[in-house]
PDB file of C-alpha atoms in Angstrom:
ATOM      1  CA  UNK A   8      76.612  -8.492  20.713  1.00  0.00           C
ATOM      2  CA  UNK A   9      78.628 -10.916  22.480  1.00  0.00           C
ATOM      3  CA  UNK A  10      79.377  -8.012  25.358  1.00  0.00           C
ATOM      4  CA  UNK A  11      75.639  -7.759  25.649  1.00  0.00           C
ATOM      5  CA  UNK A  12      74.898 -11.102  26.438  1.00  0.00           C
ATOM      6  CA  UNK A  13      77.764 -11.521  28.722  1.00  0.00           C
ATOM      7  CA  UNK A  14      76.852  -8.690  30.489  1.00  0.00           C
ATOM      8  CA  UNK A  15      73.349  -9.502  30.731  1.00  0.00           C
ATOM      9  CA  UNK A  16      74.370 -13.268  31.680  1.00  0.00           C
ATOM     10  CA  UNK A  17      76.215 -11.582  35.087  1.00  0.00           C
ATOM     11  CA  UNK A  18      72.674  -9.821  35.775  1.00  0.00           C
ATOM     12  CA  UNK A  19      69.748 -12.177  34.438  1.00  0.00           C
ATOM     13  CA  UNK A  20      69.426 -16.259  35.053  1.00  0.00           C
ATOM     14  CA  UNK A  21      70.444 -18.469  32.537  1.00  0.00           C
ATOM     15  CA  UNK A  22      66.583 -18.954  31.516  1.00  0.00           C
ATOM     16  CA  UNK A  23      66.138 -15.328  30.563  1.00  0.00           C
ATOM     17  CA  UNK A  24      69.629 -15.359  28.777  1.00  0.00           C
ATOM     18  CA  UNK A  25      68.277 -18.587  26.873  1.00  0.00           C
ATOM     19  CA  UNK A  26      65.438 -16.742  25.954  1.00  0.00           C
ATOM     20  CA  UNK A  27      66.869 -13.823  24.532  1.00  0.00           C
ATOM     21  CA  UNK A  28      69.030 -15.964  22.808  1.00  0.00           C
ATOM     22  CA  UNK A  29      66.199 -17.804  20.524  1.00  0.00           C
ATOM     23  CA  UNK A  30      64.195 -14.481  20.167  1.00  0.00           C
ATOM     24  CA  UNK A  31      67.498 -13.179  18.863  1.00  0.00           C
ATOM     25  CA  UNK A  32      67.571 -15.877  16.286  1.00  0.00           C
ATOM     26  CA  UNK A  33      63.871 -15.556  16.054  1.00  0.00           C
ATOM     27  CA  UNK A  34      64.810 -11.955  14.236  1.00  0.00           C
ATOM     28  CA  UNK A  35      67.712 -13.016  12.558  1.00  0.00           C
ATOM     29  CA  UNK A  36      65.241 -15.590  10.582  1.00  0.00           C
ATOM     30  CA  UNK A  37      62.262 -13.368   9.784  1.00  0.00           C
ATOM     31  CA  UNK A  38      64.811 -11.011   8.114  1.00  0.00           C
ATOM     32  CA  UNK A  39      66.584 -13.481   6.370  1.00  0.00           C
ATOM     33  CA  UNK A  40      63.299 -14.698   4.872  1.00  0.00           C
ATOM     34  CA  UNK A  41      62.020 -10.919   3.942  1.00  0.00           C
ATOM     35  CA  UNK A  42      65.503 -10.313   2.403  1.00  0.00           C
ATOM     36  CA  UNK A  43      66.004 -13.168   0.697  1.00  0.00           C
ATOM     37  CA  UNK A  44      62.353 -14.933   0.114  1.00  0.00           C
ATOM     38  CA  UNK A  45      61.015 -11.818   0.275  1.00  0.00           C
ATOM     39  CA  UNK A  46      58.084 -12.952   2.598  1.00  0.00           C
ATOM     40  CA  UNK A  47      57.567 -10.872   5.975  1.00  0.00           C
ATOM     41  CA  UNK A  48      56.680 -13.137   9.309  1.00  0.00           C
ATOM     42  CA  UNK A  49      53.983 -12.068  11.972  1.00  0.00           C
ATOM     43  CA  UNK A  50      55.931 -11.040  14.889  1.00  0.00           C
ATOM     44  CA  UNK A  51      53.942 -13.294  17.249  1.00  0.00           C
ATOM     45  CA  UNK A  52      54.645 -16.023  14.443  1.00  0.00           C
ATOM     46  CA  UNK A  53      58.592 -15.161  15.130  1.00  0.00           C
ATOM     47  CA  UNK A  54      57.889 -14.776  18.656  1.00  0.00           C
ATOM     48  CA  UNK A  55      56.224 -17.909  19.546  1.00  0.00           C
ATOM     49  CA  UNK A  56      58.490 -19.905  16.966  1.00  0.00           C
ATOM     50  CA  UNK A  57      61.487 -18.488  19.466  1.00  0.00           C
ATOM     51  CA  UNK A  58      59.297 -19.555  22.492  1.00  0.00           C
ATOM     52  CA  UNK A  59      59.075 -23.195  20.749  1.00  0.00           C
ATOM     53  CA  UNK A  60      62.385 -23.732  20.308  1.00  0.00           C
ATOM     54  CA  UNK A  61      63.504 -23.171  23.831  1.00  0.00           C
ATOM     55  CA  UNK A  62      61.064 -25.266  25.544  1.00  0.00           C
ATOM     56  CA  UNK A  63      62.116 -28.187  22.937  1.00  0.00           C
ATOM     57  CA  UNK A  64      65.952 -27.500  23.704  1.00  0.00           C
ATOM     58  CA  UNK A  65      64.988 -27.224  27.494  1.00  0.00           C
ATOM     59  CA  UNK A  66      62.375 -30.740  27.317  1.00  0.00           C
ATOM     60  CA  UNK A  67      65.085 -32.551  25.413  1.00  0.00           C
ATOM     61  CA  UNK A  68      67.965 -31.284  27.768  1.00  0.00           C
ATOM     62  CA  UNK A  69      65.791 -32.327  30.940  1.00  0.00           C
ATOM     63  CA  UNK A  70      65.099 -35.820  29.296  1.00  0.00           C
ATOM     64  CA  UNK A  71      60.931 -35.597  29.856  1.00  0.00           C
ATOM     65  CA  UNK A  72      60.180 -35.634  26.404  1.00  0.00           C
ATOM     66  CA  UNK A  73      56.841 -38.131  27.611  1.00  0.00           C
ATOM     67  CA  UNK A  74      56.406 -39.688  24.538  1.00  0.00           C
ATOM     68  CA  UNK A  75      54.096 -43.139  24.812  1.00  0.00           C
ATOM     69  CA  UNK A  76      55.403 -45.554  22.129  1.00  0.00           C
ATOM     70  CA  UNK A  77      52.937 -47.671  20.175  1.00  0.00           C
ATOM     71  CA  UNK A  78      49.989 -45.737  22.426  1.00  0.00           C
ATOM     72  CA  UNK A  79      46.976 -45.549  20.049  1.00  0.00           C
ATOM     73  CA  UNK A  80      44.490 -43.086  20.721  1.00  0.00           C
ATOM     74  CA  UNK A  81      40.779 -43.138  19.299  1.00  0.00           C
ATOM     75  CA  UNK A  82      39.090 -40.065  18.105  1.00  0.00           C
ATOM     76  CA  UNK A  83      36.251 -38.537  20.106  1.00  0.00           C
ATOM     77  CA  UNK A  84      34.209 -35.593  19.023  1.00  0.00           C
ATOM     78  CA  UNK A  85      34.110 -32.234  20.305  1.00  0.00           C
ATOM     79  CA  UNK A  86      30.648 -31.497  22.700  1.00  0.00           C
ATOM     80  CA  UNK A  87      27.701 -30.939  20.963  1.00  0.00           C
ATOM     81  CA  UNK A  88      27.582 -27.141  19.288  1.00  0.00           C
ATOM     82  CA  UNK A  89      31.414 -27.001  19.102  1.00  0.00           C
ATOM     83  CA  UNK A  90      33.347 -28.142  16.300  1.00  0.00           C
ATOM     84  CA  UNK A  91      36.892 -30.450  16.146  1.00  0.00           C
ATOM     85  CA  UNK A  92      39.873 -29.076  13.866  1.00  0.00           C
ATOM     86  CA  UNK A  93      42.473 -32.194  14.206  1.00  0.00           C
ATOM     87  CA  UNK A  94      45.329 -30.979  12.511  1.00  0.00           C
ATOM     88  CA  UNK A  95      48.998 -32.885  11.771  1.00  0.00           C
ATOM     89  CA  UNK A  96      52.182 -32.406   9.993  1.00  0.00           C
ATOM     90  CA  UNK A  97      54.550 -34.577   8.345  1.00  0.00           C
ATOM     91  CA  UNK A  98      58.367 -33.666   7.260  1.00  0.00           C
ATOM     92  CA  UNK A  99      61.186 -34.797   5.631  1.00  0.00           C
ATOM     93  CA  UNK A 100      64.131 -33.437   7.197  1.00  0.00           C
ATOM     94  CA  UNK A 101      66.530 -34.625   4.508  1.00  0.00           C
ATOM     95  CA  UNK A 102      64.539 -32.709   1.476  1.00  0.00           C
ATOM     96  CA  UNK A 103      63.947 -29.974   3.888  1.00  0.00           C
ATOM     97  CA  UNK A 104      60.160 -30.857   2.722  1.00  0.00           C
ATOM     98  CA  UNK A 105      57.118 -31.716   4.778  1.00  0.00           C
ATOM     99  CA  UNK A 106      52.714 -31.892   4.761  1.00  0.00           C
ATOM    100  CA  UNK A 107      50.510 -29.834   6.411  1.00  0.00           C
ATOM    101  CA  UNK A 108      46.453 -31.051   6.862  1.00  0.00           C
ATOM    102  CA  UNK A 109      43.548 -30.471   8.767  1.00  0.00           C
ATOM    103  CA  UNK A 110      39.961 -31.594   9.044  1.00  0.00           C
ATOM    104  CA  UNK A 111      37.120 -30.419  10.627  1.00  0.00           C
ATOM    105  CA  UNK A 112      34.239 -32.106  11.937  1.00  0.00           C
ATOM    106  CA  UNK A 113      31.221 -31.477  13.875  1.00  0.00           C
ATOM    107  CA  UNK A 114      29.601 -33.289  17.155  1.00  0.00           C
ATOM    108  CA  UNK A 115      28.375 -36.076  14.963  1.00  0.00           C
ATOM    109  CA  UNK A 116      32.031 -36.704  13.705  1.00  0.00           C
ATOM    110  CA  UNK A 117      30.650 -35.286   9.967  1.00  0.00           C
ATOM    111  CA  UNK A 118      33.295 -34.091   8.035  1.00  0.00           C
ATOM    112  CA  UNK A 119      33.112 -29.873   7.417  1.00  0.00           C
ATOM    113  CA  UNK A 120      35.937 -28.715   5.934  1.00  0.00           C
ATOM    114  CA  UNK A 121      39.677 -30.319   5.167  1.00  0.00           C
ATOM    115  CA  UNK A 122      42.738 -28.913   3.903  1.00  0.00           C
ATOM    116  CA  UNK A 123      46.006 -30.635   3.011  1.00  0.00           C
ATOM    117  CA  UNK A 124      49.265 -28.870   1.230  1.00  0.00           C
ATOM    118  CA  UNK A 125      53.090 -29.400   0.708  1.00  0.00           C
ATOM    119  CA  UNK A 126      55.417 -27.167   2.773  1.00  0.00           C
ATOM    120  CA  UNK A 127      58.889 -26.412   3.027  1.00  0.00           C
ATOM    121  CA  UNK A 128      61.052 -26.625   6.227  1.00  0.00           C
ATOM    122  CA  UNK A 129      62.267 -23.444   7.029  1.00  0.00           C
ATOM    123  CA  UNK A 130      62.817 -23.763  10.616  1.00  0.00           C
ATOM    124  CA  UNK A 131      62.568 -26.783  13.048  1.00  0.00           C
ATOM    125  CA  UNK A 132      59.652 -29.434  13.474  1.00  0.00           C
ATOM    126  CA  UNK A 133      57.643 -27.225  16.250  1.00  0.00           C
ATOM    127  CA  UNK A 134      57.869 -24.184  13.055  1.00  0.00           C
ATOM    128  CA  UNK A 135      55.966 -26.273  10.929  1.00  0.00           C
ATOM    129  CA  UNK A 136      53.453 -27.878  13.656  1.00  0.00           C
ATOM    130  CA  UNK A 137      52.599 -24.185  14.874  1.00  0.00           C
ATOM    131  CA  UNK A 138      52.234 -23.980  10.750  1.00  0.00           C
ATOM    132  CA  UNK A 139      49.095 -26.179  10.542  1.00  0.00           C
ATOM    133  CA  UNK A 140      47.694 -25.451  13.480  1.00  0.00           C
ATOM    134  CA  UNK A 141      47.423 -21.764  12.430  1.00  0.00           C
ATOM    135  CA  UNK A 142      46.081 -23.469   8.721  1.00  0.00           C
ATOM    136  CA  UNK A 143      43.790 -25.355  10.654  1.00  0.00           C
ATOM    137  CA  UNK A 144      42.500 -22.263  12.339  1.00  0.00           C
ATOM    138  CA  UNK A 145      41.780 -20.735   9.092  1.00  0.00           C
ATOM    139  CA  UNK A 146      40.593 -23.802   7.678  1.00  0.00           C
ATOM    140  CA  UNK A 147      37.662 -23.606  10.841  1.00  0.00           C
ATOM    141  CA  UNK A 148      36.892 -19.507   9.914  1.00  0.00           C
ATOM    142  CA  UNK A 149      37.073 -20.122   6.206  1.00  0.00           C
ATOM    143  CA  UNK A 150      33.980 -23.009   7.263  1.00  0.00           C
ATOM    144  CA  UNK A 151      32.181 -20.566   9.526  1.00  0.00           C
ATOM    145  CA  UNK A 152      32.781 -22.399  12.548  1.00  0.00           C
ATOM    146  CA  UNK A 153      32.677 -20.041  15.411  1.00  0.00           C
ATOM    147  CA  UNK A 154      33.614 -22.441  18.094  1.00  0.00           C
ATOM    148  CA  UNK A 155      35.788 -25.288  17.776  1.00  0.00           C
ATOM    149  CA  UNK A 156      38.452 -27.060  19.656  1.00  0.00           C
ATOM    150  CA  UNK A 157      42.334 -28.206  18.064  1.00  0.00           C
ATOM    151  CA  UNK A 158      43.582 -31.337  18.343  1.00  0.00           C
ATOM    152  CA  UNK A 159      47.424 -31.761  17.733  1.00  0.00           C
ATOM    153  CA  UNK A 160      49.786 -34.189  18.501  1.00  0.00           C
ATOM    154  CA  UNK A 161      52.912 -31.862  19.094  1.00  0.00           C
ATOM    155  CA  UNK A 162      53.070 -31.270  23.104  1.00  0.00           C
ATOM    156  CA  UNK A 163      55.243 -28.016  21.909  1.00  0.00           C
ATOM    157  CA  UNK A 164      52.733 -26.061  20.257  1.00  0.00           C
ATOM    158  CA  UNK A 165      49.717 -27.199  22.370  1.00  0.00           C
ATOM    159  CA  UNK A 166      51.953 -26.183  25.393  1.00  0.00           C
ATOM    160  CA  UNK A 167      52.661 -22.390  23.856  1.00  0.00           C
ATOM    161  CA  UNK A 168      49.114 -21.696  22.870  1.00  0.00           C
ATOM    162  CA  UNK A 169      47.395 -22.520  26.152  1.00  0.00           C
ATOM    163  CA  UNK A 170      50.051 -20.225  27.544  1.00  0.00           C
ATOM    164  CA  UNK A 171      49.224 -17.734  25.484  1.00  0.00           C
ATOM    165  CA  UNK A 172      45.715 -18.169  24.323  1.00  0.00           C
ATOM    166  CA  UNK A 173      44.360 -14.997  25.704  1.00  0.00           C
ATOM    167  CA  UNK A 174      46.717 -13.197  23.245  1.00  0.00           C
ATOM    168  CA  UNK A 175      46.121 -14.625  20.364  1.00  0.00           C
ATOM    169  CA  UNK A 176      42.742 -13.137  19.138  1.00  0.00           C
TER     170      UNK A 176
END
């Protein structure tokens, strides 16, 4: 493997070689969890999880990580005929534990629908933020919300869907 990758290094920029590198890992964990959890991943789970952790490695090797301390923001609601899924995670790297929850609310800021549940940490902090914003998608359809907006606080994720939204349904 290593005589792949240095091979491919002399032909591809360091970027692609990056890339590989997490999707690489990206496989090595969705088989490790079949074999030994015996759970099977979504490939555009594993995919986007390998996606994740290169633009945190490359954000927090640039130093623009752009985080505000102590900047409060106040909740606004979605337009009218749209609906708001705010979703949020919690973890506890030591335990290896963490919380998942989202709520959804209408253009009146009613509640709809909520959802919170315990998770474990199998990956990084972006793995379990991509986590419940996937809950709070189902969280929306489960409610019969056709069209809502998400609300997260992890740049990561937010980042990698609008990239990709057009392939995700």
């Amino acid at each position: 493997m290593l005589s792949v990758l240095q091979e491919l290094a002399m032909k591809r920029g360091k970027k692609d070689i990056e890339q590989i590198i997490a999707v690489c890992w990206a496989i090595w964990h969705s088989r490790n969890c079949f074999v030994f959890e015996g759970k099977m991943k979504d490939p555009l789970f594993s995919a986007t999880r390998a996606e994740a952790v290169v633009e945190s490695y490359r954000r927090i090797k640039s130093g623009k990580n752009n985080v505000l301390a102590g900047q409060q923001q106040v909740w606004k609601p979605p337009p009218p005929g749209l609906f708001k899924v705010n979703v949020d995670a919690t973890t506890n790297l030591s335990k290896q534990r963490g919380g998942i929850g989202a709520v959804v609310r209408d253009s009146r800021g009613d509640y709809v629908a909520a959802v919170a549940q315990r998770t474990t940490l199998k990956g990084n902090v972006a793995d379990i933020e991509a986590e419940v914003v996937l809950l709070g998608i189902q969280v929306a359809r489960k409610a019969n919300c056709a069209h809502f907006v998400i609300e997260s606080d992890s740049k990561e994720v937010v980042e990698i869907v609008l990239k990709r939204k057009s392939n995700l349904f």
